[in-house]
Tab-separated table of C-alpha atoms in Angstrom:
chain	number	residue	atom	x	y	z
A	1	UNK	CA	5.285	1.501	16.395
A	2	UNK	CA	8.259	2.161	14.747
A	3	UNK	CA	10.551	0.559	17.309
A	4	UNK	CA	8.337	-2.344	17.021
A	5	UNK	CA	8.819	-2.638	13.556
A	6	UNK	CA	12.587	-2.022	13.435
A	7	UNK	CA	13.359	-4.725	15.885
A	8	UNK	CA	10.983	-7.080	13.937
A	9	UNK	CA	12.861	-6.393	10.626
A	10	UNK	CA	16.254	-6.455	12.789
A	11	UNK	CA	15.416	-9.701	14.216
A	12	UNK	CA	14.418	-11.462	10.794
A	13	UNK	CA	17.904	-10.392	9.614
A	14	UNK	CA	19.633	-11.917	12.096
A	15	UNK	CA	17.740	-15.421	12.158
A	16	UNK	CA	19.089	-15.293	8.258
A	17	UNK	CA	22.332	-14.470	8.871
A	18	UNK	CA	22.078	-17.191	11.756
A	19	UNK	CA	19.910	-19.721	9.587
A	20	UNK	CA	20.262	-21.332	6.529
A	21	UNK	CA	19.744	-18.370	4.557
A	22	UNK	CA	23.016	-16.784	5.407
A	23	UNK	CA	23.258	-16.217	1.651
A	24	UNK	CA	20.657	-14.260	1.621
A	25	UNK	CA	21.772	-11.675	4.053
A	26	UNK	CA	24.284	-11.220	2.403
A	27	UNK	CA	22.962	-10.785	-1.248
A	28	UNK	CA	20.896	-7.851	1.083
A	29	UNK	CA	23.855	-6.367	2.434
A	30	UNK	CA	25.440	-5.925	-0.955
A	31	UNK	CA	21.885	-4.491	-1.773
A	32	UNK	CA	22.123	-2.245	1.100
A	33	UNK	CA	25.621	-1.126	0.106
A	34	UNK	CA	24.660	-0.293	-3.539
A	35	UNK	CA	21.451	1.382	-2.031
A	36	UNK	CA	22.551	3.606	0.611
A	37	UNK	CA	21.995	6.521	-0.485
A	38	UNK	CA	18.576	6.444	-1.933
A	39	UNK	CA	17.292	8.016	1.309
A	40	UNK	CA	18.866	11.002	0.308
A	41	UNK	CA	17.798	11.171	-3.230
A	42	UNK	CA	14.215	11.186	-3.127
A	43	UNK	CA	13.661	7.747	-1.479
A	44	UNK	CA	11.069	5.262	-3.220
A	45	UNK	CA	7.665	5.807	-2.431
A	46	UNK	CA	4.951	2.656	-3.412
A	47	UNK	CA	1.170	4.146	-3.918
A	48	UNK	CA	0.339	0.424	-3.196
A	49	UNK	CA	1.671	0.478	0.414
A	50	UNK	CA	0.593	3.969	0.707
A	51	UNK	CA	-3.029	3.084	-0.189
A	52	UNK	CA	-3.326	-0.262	2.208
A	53	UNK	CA	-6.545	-0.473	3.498
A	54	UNK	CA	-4.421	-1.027	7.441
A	55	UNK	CA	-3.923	3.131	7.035
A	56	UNK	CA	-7.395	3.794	6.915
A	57	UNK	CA	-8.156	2.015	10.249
A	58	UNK	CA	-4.878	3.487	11.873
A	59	UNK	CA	-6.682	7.190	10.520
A	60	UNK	CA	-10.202	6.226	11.871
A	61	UNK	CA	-8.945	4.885	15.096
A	62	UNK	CA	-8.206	8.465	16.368
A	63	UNK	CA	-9.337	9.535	13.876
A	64	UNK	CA	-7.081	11.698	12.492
A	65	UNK	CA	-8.111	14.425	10.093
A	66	UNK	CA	-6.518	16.984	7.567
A	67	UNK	CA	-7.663	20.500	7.981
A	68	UNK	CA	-6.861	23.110	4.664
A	69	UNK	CA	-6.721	26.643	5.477
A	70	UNK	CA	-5.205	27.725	1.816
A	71	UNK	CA	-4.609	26.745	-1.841
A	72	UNK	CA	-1.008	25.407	-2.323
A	73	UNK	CA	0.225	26.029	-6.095
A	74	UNK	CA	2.010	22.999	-7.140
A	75	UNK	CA	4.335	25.365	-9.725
A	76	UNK	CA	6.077	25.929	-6.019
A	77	UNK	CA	8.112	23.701	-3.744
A	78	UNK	CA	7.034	24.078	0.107
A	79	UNK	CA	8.917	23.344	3.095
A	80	UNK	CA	5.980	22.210	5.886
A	81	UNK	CA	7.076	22.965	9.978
A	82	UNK	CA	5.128	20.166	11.424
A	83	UNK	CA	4.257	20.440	15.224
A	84	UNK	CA	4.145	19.711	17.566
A	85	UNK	CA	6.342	15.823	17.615
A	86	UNK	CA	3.940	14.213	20.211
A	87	UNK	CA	5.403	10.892	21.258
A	88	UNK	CA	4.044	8.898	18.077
A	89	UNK	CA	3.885	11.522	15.224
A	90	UNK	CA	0.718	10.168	14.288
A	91	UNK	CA	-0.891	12.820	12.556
A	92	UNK	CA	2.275	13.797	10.267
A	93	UNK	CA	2.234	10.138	9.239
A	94	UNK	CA	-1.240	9.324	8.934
A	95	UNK	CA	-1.463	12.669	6.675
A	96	UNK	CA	1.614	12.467	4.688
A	97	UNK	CA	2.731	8.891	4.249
A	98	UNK	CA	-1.008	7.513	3.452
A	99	UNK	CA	-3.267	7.916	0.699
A	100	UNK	CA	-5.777	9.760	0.255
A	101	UNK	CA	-5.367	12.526	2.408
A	102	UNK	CA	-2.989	14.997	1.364
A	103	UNK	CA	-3.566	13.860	-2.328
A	104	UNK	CA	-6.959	15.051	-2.173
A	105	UNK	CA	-6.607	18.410	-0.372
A	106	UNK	CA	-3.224	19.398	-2.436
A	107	UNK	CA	-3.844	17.741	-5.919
A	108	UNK	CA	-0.315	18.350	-7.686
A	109	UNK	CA	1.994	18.265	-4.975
A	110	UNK	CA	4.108	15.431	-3.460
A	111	UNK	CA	5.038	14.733	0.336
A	112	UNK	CA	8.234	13.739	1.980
A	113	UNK	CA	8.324	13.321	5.404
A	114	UNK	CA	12.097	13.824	6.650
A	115	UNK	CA	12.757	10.848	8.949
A	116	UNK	CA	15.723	10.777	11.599
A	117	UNK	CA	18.566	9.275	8.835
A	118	UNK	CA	19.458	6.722	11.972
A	119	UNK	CA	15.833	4.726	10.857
A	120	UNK	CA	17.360	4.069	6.990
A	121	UNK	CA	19.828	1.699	8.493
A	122	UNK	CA	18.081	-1.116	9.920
A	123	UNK	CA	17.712	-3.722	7.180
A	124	UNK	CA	14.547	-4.430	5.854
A	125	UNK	CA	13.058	-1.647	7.649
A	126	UNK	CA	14.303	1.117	5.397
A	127	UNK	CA	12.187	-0.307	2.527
A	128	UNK	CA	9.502	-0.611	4.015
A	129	UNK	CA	9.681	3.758	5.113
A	130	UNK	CA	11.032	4.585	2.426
A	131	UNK	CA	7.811	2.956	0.087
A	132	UNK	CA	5.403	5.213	2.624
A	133	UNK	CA	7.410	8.371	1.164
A	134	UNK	CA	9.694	8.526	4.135
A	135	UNK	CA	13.036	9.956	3.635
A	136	UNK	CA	16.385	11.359	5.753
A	137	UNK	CA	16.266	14.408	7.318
A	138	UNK	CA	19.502	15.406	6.068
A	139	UNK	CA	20.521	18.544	4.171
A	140	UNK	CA	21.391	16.646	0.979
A	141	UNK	CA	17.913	15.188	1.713
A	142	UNK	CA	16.039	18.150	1.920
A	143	UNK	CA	17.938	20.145	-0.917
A	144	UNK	CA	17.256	17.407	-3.206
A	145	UNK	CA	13.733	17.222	-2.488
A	146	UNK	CA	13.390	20.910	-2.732
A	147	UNK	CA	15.221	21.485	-5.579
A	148	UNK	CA	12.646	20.400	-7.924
A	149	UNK	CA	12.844	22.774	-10.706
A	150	UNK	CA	9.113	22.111	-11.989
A	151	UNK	CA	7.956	23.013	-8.495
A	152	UNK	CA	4.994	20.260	-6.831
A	153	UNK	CA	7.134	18.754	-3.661
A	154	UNK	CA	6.469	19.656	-0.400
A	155	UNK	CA	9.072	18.690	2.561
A	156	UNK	CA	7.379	18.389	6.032
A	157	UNK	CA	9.937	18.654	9.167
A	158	UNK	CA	8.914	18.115	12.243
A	159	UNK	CA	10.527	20.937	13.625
A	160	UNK	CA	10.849	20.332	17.048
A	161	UNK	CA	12.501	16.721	16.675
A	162	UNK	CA	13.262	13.950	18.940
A	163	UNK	CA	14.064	16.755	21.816
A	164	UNK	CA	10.605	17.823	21.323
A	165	UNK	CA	9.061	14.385	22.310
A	166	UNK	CA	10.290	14.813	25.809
A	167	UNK	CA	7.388	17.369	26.462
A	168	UNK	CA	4.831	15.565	25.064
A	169	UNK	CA	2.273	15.839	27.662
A	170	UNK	CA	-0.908	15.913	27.492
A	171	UNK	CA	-2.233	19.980	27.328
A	172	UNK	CA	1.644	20.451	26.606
A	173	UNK	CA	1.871	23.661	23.977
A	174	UNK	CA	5.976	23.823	24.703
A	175	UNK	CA	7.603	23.769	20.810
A	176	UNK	CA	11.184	23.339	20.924
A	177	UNK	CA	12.062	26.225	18.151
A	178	UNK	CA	13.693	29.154	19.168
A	179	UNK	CA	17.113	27.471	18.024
A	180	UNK	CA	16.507	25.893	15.372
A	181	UNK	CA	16.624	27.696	12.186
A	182	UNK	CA	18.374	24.955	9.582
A	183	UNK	CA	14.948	24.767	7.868
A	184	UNK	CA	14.656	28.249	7.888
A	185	UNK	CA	18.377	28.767	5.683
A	186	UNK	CA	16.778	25.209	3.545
A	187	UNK	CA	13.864	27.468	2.868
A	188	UNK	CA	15.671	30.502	2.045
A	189	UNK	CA	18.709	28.747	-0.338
A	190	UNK	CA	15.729	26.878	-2.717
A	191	UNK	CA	12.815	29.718	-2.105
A	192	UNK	CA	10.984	27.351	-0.961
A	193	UNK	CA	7.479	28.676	0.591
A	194	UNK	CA	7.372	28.184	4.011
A	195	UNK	CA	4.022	26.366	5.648
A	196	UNK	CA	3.168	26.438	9.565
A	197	UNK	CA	1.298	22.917	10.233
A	198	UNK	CA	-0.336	22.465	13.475
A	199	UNK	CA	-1.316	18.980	14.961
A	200	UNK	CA	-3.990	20.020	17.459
A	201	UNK	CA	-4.366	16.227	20.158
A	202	UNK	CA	-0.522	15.166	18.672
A	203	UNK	CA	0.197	15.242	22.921
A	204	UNK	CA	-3.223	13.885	23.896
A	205	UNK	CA	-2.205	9.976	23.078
A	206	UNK	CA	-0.039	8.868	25.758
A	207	UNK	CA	0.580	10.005	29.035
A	208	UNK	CA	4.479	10.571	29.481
A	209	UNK	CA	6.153	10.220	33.388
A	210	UNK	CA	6.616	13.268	34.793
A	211	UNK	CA	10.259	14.557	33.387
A	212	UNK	CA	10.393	18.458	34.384
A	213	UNK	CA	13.717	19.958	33.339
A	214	UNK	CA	16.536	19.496	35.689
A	215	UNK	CA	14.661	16.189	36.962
A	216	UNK	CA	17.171	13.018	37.143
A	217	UNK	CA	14.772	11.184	34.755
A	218	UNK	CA	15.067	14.625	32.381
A	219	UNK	CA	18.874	14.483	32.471
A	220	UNK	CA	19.444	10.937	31.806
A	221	UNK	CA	16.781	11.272	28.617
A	222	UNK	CA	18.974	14.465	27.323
A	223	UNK	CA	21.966	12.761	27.859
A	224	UNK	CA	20.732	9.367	25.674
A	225	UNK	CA	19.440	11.828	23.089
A	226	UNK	CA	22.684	13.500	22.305
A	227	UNK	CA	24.039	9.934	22.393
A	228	UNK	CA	21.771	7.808	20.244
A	229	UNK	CA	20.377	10.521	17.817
A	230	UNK	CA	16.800	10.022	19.127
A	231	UNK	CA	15.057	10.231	22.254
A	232	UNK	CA	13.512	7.962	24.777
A	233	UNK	CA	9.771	9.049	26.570
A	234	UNK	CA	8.781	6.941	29.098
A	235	UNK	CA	4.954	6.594	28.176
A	236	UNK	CA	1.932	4.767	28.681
A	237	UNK	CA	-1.737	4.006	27.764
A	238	UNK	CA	-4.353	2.026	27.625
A	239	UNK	CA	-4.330	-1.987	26.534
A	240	UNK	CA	-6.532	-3.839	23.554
A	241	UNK	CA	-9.214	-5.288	26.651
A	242	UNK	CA	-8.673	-2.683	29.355
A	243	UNK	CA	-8.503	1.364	29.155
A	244	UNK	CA	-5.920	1.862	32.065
A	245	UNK	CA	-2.615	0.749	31.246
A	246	UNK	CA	-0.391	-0.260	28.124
A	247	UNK	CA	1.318	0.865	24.954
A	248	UNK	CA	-1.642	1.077	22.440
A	249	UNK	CA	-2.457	5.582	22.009
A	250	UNK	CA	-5.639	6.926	23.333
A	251	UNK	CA	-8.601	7.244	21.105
A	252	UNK	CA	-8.073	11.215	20.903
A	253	UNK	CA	-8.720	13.124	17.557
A	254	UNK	CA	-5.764	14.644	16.143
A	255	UNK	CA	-6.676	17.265	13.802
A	256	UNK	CA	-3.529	18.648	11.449
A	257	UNK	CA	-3.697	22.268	10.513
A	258	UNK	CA	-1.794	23.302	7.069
A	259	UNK	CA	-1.309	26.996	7.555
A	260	UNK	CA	-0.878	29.369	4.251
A	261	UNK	CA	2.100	29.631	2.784
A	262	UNK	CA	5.037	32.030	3.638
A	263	UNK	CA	6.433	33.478	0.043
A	264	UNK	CA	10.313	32.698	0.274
A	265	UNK	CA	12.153	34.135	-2.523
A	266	UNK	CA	15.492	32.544	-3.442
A	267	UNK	CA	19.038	33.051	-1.872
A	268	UNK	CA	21.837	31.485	-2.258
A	269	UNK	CA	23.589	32.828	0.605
A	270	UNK	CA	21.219	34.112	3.109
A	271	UNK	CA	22.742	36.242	5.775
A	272	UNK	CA	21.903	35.389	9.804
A	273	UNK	CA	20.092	38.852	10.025
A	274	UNK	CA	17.671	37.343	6.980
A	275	UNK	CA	17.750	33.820	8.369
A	276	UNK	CA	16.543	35.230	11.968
A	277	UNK	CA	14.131	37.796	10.259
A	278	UNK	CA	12.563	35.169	8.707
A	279	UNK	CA	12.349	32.600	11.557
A	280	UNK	CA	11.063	35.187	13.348
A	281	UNK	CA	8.276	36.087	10.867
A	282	UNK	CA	7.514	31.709	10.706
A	283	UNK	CA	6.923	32.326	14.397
A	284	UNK	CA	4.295	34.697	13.824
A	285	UNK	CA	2.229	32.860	11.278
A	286	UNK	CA	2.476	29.732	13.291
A	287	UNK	CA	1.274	31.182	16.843
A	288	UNK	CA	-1.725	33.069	14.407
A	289	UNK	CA	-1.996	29.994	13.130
A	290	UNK	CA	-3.088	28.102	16.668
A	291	UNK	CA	-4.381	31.228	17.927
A	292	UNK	CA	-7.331	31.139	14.929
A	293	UNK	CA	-8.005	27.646	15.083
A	294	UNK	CA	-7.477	26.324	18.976
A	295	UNK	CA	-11.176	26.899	19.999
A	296	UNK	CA	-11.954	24.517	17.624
A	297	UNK	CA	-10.400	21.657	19.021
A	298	UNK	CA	-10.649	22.565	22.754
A	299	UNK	CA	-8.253	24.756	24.163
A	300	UNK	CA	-8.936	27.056	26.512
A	301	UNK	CA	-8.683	30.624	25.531
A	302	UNK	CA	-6.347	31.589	27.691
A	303	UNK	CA	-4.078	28.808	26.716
A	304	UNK	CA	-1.044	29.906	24.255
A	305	UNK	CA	2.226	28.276	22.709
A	306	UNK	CA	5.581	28.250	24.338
A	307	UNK	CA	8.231	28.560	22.485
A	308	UNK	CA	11.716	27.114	23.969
């Protein structure tokens, strides 16, 4: 979907610049220059586009569903681990960048989904993520959304990132994790409260070809990842007439788990021994986390997370 739209809003810039409304491109690009760094500072979120009436067909086609398992104060800033990535990231979008879910649950507090900063410049197609409360994933990003002194934002990561996608098959429960511990220091510099989020069907939408590790297919993917900054699944699904092939997700129900919140108290300069302390705590409440709640949604008891 968002390749889709990208290319659309890439391809309308060129016909200007190509058309007669070269002017116009370029009155954008002198927009985009002055503009650039709004992804960083706290983006611009519209509660018109976040309320179109579109979002709550995209939730009901799934449907997708927001599960609380604690109160959030909104005096605090959170930091939310999303995962897993899936292929589509449909339930960290439907629940964070549309209205009303998240607003209803967590009355007070504001999500920003951190984005891949690659996505911010495509013209066009930056507004139009940035007005769903998209912004970069970068560490200015994060710090500035974090370091809300009045407390009542909430950053959501998908932790495993565009790595991550490359195991999203379905009745995959492999989290790319065990290496990654930037949000942990982000969470530990602003004392931000930590929050395990679980996406229970995020894998079940598309079926991805078979790319074990070490496979050609696997090698070539990794290789384009490091590369281009995001990564490329080969997937399928079904069609809009016909339920065996195409690119339009499965009707499964994804059902996003917010976890309770891990105190964090401030530190400037956290040490690795706190960092990996910490991350290894985060790993604990987010395996209780699926371990309390995975009957619910069908997975076999003797079915556990994998953490790479």
């Amino acid at each position: 979907f968002l390749f889709l739209t990208a290319e659309f809003c890439c391809g309308f810039f060129v016909i200007l610049i190509l058309g007669n409304f070269w002017f116009l491109a370029v009155l954008y690009l002198l927009w985009l220059y002055l503009d650039w760094e709004t992804p960083c500072a706290g983006g611009r979120r519209s509660q018109w586009v976040r309320g179109w009436t579109v979002w709550k067909y995209f939730r009901e086609y799934f449907p997708i569903h927001l599960i609380k398992t604690s109160e959030l104060n909104p005096n605090h800033n959170y930091l939310l681990g999303f995962h897993p990535h899936g292929v589509l990231v449909a339930g960290a979008f439907g629940n964070f960048c549309t209205d009303p879910p998240f607003k209803n649950l967590f009355p007070g507090l504001t999500p920003y989904l951190h984005i891949m900063p690659i996505w911010f410049g495509c013209p066009f197609f930056r507004e139009y993520i940035m007005s769903a409360g998209m912004v970069s994933a970068s560490k200015e990003s994060v710090s500035h959304v974090l370091n809300n002194k009045g407390g009542g934002h909430a950053s959501v990561i998908v932790i495993g990132g565009a790595e991550e996608s490359l195991n999203a098959h379905p009745g995959s429960l492999t989290l790319n994790i065990l290496k990654r511990k930037g949000f942990i220091k982000m969470a530990l510099k602003h004392g931000a409260h930590l929050v395990p989020v679980f996406s229970f069907g995020e894998n079940e939408l598309f079926k991805q070809v078979a790319n074990p590790k070490g496979s050609w297919l696997r090698n070539v993917q990794e290789k384009l990842q490091k590369i281009m900054g995001f990564a490329l699944p080969l997937f399928h699904a079904r069609g809009v007439f016909q339920y065996s092939f195409g690119l339009i997700p499965y009707r499964q129900p994804i059902n996003t788990v917010v976890g309770s919140p891990i105190p964090v108290k401030q530190n400037l300069n956290p040490t690795t021994e706190e960092i990996d302390q910490l991350h290894a705590l985060y790993l604990q409440k987010l395996k209780k986390l699926f371990e309390e709640h995975k009957s619910n949604y069908g997975i076999p008891a003797h079915k556990s997370l994998i953490f790479e």
